């Protein structure tokens, strides 16, 4: 089963056999193509091997498979992290920012959110805030976006705006 193959892959990893672990994971993913955990483990192996193009392909799949808000956020974060590790973050941000700036493009909340994550990782807080504010306009009340925006305002010293956003979050998600 796919679970047994995943366990075998993890065992192979524990003895530094990442190439064989990937082969086993490929077999597991052939059996169960829509398992986020299998693709995430393959992603982790590719990153550890510095095979960033393969890792980015896995991120594409992880984004497609993300069926919860948490998994969607995790997939976007993984994309940003691997781009940074591959020293391609600046280039990817420039391309995405140009696409967002082109009025003829129908950019989504995801595009703005990803650009915000990229700008934040690239230490561009003003641009990150701008992109996240655009994302919030497209998805008002999204707690993931509001939390990230509130955190960013707090980090940049804009405590008043941060507090306002946290108040909004308290109204949206009183249990958190």
GROMACS .gro file of C-alpha atoms in nm, residues 4 19 37 61 102 138-139:
model
    7
    4UNK     CA    1   0.377   0.092   0.352
   19UNK     CA    2   1.750   0.845  -0.423
   37UNK     CA    3   0.176   1.395   0.260
   61UNK     CA    4   0.121   1.954  -0.712
  102UNK     CA    5  -0.016   4.475  -1.572
  138UNK     CA    6  -1.000   4.039  -0.299
  139UNK     CA    7  -1.074   3.814  -0.001
   0.00000   0.00000   0.00000
